[in-house]
Coordinates of C-alpha atoms in Angstrom, one line a residue:
X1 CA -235.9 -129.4 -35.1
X2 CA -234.0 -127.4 -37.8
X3 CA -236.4 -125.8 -40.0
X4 CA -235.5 -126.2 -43.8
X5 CA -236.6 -123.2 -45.8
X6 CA -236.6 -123.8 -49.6
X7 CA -238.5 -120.9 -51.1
X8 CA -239.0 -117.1 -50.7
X9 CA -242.1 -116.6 -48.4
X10 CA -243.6 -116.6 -45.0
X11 CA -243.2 -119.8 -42.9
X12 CA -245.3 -120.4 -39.9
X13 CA -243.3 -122.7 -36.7
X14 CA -245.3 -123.5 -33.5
X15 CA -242.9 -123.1 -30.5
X16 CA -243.7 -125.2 -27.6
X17 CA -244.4 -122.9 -24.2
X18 CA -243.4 -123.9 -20.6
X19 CA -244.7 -127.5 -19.7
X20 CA -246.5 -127.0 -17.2
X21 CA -247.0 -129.3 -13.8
X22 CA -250.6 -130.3 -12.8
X23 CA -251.2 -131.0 -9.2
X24 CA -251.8 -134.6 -8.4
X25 CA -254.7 -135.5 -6.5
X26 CA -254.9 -135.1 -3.2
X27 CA -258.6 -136.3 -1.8
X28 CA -259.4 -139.2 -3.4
X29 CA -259.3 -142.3 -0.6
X30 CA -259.2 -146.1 -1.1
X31 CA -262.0 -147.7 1.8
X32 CA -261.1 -151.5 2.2
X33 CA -263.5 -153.3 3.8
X34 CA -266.6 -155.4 3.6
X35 CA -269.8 -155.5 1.8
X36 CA -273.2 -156.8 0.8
X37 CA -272.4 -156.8 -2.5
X38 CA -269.6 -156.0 -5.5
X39 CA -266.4 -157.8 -6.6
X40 CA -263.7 -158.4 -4.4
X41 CA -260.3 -157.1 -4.4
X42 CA -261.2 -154.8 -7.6
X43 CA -260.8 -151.5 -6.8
X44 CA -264.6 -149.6 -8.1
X45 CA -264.8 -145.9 -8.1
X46 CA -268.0 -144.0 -6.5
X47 CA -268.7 -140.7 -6.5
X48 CA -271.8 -140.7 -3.9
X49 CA -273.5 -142.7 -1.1
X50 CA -276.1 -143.5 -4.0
X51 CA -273.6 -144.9 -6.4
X52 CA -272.2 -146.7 -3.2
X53 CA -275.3 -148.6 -2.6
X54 CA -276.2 -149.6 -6.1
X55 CA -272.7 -151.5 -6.1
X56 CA -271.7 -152.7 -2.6
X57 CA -275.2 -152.3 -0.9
X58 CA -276.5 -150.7 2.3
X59 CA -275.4 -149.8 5.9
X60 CA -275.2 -152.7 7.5
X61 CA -274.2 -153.6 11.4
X62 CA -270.8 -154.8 12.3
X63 CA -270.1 -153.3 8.4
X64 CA -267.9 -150.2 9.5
X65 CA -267.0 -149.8 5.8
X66 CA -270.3 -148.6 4.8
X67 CA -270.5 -146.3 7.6
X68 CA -267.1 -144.5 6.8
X69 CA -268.0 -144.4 3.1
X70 CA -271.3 -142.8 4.0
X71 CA -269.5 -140.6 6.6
X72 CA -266.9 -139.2 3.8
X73 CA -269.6 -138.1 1.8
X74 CA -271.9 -136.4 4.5
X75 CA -268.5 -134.4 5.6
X76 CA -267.8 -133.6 2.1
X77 CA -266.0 -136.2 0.1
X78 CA -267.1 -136.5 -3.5
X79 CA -265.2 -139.8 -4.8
X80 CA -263.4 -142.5 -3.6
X81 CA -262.8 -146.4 -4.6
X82 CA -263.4 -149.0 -2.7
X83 CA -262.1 -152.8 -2.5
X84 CA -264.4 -155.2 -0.8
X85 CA -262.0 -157.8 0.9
X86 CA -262.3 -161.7 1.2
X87 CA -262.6 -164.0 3.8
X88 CA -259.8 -166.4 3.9
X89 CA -261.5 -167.9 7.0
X90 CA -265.0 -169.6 8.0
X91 CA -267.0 -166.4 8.1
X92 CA -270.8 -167.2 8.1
X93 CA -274.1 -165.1 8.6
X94 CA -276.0 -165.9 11.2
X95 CA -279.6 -167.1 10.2
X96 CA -283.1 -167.8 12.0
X97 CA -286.0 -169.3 9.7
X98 CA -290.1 -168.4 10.1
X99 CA -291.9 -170.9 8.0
X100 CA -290.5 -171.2 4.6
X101 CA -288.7 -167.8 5.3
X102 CA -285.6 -166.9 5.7
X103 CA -283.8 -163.9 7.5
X104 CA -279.9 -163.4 7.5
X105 CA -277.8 -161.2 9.6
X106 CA -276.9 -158.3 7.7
X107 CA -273.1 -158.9 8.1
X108 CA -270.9 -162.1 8.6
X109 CA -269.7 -162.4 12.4
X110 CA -270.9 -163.9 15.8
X111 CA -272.4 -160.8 16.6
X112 CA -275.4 -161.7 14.7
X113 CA -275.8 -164.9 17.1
X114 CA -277.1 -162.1 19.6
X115 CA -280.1 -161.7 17.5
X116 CA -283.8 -162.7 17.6
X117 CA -286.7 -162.1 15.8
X118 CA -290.8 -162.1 16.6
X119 CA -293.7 -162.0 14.1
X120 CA -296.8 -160.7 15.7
X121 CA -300.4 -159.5 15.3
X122 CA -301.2 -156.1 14.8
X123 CA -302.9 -152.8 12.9
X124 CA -300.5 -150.6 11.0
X125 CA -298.1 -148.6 12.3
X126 CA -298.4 -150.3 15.4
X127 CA -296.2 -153.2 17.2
X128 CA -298.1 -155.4 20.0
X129 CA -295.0 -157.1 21.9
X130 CA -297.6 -160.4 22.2
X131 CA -297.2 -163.4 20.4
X132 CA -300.9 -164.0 19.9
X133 CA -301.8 -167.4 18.1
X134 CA -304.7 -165.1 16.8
X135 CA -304.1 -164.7 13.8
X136 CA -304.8 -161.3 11.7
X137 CA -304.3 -160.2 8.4
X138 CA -301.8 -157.9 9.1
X139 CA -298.5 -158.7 10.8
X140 CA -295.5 -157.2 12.5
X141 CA -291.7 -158.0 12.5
X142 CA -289.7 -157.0 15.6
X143 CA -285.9 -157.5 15.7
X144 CA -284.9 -158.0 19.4
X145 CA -282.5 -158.5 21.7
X146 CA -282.9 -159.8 25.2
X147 CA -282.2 -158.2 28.4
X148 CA -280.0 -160.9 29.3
X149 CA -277.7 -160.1 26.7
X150 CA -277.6 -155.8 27.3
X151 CA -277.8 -156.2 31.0
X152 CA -275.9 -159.6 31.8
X153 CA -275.0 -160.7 35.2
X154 CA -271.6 -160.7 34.6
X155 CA -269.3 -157.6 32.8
X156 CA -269.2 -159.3 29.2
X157 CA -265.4 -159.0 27.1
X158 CA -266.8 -160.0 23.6
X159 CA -266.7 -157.0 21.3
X160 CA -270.3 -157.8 19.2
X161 CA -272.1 -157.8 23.2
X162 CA -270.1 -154.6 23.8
X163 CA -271.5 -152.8 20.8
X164 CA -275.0 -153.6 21.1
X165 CA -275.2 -152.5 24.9
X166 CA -273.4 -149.6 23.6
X167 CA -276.5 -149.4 21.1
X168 CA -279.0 -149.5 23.2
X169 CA -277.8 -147.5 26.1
X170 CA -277.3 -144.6 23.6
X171 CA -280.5 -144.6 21.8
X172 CA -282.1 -145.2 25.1
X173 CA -284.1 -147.9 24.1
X174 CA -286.9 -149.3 26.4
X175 CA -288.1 -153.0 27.7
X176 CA -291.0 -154.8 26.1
X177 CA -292.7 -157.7 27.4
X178 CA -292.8 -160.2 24.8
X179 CA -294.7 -163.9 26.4
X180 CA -293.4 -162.8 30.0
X181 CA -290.1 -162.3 29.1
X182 CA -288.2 -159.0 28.8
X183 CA -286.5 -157.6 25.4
X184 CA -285.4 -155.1 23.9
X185 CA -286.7 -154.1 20.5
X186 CA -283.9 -152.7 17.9
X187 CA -286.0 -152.7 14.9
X188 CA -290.0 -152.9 14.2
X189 CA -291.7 -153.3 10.8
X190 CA -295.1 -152.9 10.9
X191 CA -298.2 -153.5 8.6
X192 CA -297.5 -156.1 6.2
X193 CA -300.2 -158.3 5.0
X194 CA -297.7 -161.0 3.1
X195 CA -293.8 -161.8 2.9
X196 CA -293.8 -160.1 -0.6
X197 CA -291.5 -158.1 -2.6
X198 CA -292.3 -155.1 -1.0
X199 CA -291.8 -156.7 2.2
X200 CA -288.0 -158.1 1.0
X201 CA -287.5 -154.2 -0.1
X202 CA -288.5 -152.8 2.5
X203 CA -286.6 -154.7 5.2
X204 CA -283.6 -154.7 3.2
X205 CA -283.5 -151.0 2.2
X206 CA -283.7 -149.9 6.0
X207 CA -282.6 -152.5 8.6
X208 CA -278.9 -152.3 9.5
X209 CA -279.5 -155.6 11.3
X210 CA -281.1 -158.3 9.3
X211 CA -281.8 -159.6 5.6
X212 CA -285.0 -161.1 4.0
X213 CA -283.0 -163.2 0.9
X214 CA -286.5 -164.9 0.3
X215 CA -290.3 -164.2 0.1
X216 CA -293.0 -166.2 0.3
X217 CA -297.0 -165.4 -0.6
X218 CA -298.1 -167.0 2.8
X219 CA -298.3 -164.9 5.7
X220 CA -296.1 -166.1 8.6
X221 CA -297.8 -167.6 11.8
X222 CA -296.9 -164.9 15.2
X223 CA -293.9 -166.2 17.3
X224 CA -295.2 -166.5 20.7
X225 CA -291.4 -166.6 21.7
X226 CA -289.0 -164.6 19.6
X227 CA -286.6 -166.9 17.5
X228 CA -283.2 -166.7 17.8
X229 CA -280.5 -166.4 14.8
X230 CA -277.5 -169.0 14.6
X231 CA -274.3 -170.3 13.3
X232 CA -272.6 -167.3 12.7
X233 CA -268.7 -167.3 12.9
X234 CA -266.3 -164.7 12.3
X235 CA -264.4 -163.8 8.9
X236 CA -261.0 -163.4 8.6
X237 CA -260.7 -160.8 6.1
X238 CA -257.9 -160.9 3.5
X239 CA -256.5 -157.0 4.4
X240 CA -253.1 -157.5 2.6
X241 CA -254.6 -158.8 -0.5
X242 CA -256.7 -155.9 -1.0
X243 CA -254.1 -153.5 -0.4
X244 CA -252.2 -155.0 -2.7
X245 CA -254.8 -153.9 -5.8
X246 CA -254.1 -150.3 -4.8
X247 CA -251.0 -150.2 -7.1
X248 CA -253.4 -150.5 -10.4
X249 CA -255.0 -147.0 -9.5
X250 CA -252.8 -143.8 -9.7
X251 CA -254.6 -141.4 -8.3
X252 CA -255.5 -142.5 -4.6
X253 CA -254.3 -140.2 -1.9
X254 CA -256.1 -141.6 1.0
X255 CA -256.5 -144.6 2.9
X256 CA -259.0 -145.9 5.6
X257 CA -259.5 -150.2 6.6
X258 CA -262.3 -149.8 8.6
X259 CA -262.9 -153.1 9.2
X260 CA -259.5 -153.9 11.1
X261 CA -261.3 -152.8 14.0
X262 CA -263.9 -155.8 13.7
X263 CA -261.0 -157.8 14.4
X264 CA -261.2 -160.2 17.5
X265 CA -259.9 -162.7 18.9
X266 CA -260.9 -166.6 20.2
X267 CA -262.9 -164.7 23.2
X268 CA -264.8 -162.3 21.4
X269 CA -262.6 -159.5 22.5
X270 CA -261.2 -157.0 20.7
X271 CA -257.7 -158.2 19.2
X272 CA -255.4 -155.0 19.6
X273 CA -252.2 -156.7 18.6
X274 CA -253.9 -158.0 15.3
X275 CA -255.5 -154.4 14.5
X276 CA -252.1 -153.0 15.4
X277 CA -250.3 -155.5 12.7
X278 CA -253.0 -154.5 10.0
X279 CA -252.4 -150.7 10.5
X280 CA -248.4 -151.6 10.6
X281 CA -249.4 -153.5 6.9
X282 CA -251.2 -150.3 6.0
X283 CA -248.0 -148.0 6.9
X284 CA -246.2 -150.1 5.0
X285 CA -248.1 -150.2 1.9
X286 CA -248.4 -146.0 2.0
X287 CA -245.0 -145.8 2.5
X288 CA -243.9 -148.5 -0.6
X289 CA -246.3 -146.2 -3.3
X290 CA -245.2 -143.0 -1.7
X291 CA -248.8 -141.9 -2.6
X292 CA -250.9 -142.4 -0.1
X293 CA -252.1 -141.2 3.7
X294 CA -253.5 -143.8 5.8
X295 CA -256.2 -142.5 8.8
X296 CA -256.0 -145.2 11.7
X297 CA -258.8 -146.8 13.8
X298 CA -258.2 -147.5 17.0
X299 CA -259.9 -150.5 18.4
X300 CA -263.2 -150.1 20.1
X301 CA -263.4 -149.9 23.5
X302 CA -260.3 -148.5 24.5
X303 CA -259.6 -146.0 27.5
X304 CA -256.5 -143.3 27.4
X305 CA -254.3 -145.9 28.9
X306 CA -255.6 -149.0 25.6
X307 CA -255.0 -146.6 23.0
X308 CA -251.8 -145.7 24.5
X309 CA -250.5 -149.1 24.4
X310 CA -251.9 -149.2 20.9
X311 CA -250.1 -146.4 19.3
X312 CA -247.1 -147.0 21.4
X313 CA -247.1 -151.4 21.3
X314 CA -246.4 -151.9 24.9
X315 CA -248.7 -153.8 27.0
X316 CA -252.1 -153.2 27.8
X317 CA -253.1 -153.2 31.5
X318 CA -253.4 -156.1 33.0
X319 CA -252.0 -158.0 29.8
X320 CA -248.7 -159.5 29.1
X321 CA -249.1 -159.2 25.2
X322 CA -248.5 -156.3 22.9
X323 CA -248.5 -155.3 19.4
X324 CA -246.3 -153.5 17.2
X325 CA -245.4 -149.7 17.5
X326 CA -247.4 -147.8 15.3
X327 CA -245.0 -145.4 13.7
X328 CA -244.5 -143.8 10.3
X329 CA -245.1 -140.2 8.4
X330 CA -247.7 -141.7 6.2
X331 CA -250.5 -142.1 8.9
X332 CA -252.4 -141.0 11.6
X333 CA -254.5 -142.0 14.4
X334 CA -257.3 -140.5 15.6
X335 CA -259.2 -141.0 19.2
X336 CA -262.2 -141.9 20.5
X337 CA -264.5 -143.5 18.3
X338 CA -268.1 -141.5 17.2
X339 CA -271.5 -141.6 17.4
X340 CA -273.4 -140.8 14.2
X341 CA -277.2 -140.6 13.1
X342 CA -278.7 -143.0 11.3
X343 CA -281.9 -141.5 9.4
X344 CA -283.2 -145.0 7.8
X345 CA -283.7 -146.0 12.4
X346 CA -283.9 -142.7 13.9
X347 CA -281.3 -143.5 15.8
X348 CA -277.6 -142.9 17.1
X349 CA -274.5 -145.4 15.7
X350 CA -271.3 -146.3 16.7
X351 CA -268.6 -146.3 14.2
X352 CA -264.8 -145.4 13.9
X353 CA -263.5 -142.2 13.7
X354 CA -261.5 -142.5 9.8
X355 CA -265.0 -142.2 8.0
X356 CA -265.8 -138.3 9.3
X357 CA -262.1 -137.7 9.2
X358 CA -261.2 -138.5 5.7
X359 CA -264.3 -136.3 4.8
X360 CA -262.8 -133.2 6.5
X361 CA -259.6 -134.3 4.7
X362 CA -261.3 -133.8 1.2
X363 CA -263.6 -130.5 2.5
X364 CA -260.2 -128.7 3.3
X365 CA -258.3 -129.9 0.3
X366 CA -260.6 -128.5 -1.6
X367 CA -261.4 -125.3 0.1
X368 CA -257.8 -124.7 1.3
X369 CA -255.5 -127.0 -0.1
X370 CA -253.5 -129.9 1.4
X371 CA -251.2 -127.7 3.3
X372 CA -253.8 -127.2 5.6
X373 CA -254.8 -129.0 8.4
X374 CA -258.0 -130.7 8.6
X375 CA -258.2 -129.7 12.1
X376 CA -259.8 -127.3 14.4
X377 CA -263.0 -125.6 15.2
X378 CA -263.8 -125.0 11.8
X379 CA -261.7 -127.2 9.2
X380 CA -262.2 -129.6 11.5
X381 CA -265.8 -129.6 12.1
X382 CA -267.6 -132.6 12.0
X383 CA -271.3 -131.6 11.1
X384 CA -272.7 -135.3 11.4
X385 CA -271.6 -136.3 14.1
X386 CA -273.9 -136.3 17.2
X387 CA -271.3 -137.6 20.2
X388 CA -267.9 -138.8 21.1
X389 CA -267.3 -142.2 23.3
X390 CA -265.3 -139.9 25.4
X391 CA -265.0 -136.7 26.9
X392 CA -261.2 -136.1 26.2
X393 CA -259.9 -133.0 28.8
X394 CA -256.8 -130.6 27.8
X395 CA -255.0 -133.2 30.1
X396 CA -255.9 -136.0 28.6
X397 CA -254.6 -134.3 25.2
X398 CA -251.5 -133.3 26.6
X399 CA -250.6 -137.1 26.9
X400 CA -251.8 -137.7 23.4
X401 CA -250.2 -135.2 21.7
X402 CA -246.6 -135.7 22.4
X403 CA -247.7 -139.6 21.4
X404 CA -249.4 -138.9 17.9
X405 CA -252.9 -139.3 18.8
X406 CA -255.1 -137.1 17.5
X407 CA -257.7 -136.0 19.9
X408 CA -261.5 -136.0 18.4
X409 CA -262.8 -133.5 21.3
X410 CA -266.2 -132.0 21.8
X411 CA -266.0 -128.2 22.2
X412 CA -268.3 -125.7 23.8
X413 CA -269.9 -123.5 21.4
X414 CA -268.6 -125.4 18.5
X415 CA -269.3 -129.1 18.7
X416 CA -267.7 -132.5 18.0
X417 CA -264.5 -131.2 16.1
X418 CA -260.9 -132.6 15.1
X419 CA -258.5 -131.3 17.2
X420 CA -255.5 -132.7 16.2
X421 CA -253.1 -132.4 13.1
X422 CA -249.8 -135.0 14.2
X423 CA -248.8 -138.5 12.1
X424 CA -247.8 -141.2 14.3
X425 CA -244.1 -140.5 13.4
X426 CA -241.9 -140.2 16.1
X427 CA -239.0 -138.4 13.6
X428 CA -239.6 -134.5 14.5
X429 CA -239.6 -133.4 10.8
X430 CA -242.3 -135.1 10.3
X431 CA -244.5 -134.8 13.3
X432 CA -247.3 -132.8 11.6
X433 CA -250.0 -134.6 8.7
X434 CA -250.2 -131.5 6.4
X435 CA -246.5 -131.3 6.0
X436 CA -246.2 -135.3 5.0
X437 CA -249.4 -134.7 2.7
X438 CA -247.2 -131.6 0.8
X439 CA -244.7 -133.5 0.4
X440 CA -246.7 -136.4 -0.8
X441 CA -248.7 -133.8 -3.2
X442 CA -245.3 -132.2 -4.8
X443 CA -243.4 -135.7 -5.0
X444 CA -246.2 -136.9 -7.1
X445 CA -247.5 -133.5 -9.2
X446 CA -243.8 -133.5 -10.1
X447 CA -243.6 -137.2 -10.7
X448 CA -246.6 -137.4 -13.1
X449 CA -245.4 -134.1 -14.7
X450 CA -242.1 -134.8 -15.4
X451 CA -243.1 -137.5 -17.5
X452 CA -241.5 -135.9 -20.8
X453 CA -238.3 -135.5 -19.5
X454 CA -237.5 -139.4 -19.8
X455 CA -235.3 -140.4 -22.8
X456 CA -234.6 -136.5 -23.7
X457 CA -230.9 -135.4 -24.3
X458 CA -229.2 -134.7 -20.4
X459 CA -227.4 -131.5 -21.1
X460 CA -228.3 -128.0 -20.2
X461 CA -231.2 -127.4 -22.4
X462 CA -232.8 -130.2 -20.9
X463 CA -232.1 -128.6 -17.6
X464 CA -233.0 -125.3 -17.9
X465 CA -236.4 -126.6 -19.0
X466 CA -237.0 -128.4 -16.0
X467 CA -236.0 -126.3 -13.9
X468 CA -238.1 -123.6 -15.1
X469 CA -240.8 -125.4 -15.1
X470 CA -240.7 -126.6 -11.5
X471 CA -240.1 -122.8 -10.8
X472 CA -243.7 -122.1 -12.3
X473 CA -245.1 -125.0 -9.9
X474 CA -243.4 -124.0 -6.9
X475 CA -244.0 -120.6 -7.1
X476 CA -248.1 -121.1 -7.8
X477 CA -247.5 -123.2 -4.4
X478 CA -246.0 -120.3 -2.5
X479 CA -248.4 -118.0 -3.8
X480 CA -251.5 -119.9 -2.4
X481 CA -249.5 -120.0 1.2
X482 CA -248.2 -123.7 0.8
X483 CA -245.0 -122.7 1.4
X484 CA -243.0 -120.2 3.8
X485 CA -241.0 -117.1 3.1
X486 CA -241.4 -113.6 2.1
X487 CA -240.3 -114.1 -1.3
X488 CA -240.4 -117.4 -3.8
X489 CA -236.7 -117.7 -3.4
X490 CA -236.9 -117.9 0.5
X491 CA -239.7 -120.6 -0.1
X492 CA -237.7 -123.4 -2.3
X493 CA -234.9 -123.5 -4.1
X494 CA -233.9 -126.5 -7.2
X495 CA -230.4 -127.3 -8.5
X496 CA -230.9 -129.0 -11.5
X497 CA -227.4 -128.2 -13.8
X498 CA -223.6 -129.7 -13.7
X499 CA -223.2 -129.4 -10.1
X500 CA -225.3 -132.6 -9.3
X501 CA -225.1 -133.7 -12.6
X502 CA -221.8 -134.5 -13.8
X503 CA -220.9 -136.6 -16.7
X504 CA -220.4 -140.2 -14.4
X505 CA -224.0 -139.7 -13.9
X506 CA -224.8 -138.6 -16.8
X507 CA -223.2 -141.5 -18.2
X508 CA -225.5 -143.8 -16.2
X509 CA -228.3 -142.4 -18.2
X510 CA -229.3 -140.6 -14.5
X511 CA -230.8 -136.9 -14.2
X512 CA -230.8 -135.2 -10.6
X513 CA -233.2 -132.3 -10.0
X514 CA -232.6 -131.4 -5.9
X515 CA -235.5 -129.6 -4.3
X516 CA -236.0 -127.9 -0.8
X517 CA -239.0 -127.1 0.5
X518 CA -239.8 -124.6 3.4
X519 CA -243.2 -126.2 4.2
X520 CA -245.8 -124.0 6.3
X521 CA -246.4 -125.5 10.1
X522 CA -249.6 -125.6 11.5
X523 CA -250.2 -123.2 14.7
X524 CA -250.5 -125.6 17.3
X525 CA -249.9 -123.7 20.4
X526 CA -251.6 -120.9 20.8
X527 CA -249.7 -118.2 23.1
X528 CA -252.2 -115.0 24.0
X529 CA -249.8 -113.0 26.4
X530 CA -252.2 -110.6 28.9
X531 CA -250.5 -107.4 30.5
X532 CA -252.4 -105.5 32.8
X533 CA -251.6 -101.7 32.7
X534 CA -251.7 -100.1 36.0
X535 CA -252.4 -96.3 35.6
X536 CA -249.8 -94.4 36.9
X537 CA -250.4 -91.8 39.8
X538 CA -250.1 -88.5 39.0
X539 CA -247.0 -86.8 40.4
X540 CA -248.4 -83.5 40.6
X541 CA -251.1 -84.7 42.8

């Protein structure tokens, strides 16, 4: 603006300084899944497990999504959205009745089908496994399962069987005799006099398994045989719908569906070339904002050779079938699936790794910045988690390496860590996550701060400005060890004048600002190189 003096005197003129360029998020991640509760396919911020529960509800079996949400925040995530997903299918809960009660399954699926539950006579704080007709004051709700189920005759296939013999074999959980029959008891709720409030709260505030959606004032008559739940069927959840609502928020980095890998098919088993086309729609949508990272679960279940096939979309053993390649910059995979502890049952959970991971994503940002792997013995140190489904070897890792699996690895002295730091990109220049997630975090920073530069006139004022101003941001970068080089000007460089923008472009209304980057790689390979000195004789000896 041209100042217009008309009097003698002092005038006073504010002169803009240096715009500067705010770094875009990096740790805020986008959990698709299912829930209890909330609206669907509305994308609800949460900054703790608390504000999680008020809105979508508790943990709940066969949920994975509340398990990774509660997972991100015990390994140091502080907010995230989440989008609870729809069933386009015929998903239903499984249900059993006692009286004029009412229990649920706490998730849709078959899996609750496995379920039964036995109301019996008892004193506080104490579980009898009869089914007495004589009646007491006080009762006892167990939630079983029988040993037919967790020790069948023949190897079962169905993923929901799988999961709870995987329950129970882990927790170690014991046999009860219940009317001459043999069970295993997965939850017990003792001293409750009548089906009241209290009782609804209770139950629904620490089971993972099962649901009270109704109370009653008389007190249930004991189940000399333990009643079974029914007529649950499997969802089919609406993934590409949700994802689709991830455009309306602008500052997502991250991306977990932790629910893909409930995903069967007719049998039961898990469906590995439906889970891989979910984590291909995934890719896809990271790759179409150019904003987010997705973190891959693998199906359950899978040995070196399964998750292989997964990443790689050639046939599984013994199968004719396979899915799609999983390979792209803007994801990784991470191997085996975890155990974690649940404090509500005292006991040990299965769940997906991207949960745990996604919280050491966050921890580091913020503590070392996104050009640091989340990996290793102490970035990558998952705190809450108690065991791995598999021992992976240095030879097993040596296979998943040079394939983009990240290995999830339990370490002497240090625990269950992340050992791992690869996308599932098969182009070299991008074969490492904290390089992709730089690039991610200056494409955007300088996206959202370039903002002004729209409709301004293109000639060399305009690109002086912004190309002192990306100087300022790079520089910052290179000084907190983002980027490599002893010097700024080895680090980056940006051509921003007539050389890239001459007047046909110009013209066109177009402004080019080119940028390169010389992005710090993660030390992989350690090489320790051990010389043994041999003292030399002396020659006057």
């Amino acid at each position: 603006m041209v100042a217009n003096y008309q009097h003698p005197g002092i005038y006073i003129r504010e002169i803009p300084n240096a715009r500067s360029i705010q770094g875009a998020s990096t740790s805020v991640a986008a959990f698709i899944g299912t829930a209890e509760s909330g609206p669907y396919k509305t994308p609800a911020l949460v900054t703790s497990w608390n504000a999680y529960t008020r809105q979508f509800g508790n943990l709940t079996w066969y949920g994975f999504m509340s398990w990774a949400v509660y997972e991100f925040f015990q390994e140091g995530g502080t907010h995230c959205y989440i989008v609870r997903t729809t069933d386009s299918g015929q998903g239903a809960v499984a249900t059993a009745s006692i009286g004029n009660i009412t229990l649920k399954a706490a998730s849709v699926g078959i899996w609750g089908n496995s379920l039964q539950v036995c109301i019996t006579h008892g004193s506080p704080g104490k579980a009898t496994g009869g089914g007495s007709s004589d009646q007491t004051p006080i009762f006892n709700l167990l939630v079983v399962v029988a040993d037919s189920v967790i020790n069948p005759t023949q190897a079962p296939t169905d993923q929901a069987t799988l999961l709870l013999i995987a329950y129970v074999k882990q927790n170690a959980l014991s046999k009860t005799s219940i009317n001459n029959s043999s069970y295993y008891v997965l939850e017990a709720y003792n001293g409750f006099t009548v089906p009241d409030a209290s009782f609804q709260t209770r139950i629904n505030t620490h089971s993972m398994f099962i649901r009270v959606p109704t109370t009653d004032t008389m007190r249930p008559v004991n189940t000399p045989t333990p009643l079974p739940f029914n007529n649950g069927r499997n969802p089919t959840w609406d993934f590409q719908g949700a994802l689709d609502t991830l455009a309306t928020v602008q500052e997502l980095s991250l991306l977990a569906m932790p629910d893909t890998v409930g995903v069967t098919d007719d049998s039961g088993a898990a469906d590995t070339i439906t889970q891989s086309q979910l984590a291909n729609q995934g890719l896809s949508t990271c790759q179409d904002l150019e904003s987010l990272f997705y973190v891959i679960d693998p199906p359950f279940g899978l040995n070196m050779s399964g998750v292989l096939s997964f990443k790689n979309g050639t046939p599984a053993p013994n199968s004719s079938q396979s899915g799609r390649a999983i390979n792209s910059s803007y994801g990784a995979l991470y191997y085996p699936w975890a155990w974690i502890f649940n404090p509500l049952s005292n006991s040990n959970v299965p769940i997906p790794p991207s949960g745990p991971v996604l919280g050491r994503y966050a921890s580091t940002d913020t503590s070392m910045g996104v050009w640091k792997s989340p990996a290793g013995v102490t970035d990558g140190a998952m705190r809450t988690v108690t065991a791995l489904f598999a021992q992976l070897t240095d030879s097993d890792q040596e296979t998943l390496n040079p394939n983009g699996i990240n290995a999830l690895r339990n370490l002497i002295n240090y625990g269950n860590v992340i050992y791992g730091a690869r996308t599932v990109s098969q182009h070299r220049q991008w074969t490492y996550l904290s390089v992709r997630r730089l690039f991610i975090f200056v494409e955007q920073s300088l996206k959202n701060g370039l903002q002004w530069v729209a409709f301004e006139p293109n000639d060399q004022t305009l690109w002086a400005a912004v190309t002192r101003d990306i100087d300022a941001f790079l520089t910052v970068l290179w000084g907190q060890g983002a980027l490599l080089g002893a010097a700024a000007q080895e680090a980056f460089f940006i051509t921003c004048d007539a050389s890239n923008n001459p007047p046909q472009t110009r013209a066109l209304g177009q402004l080019y600002i080119d940028i390169g980057l010389a992005p710090v790689y993660p030390a992989e390979f350690v090489i320790i190189r051990i010389t043994q000195k041999t003292a030399v004789p002396d020659s006057g000896s």
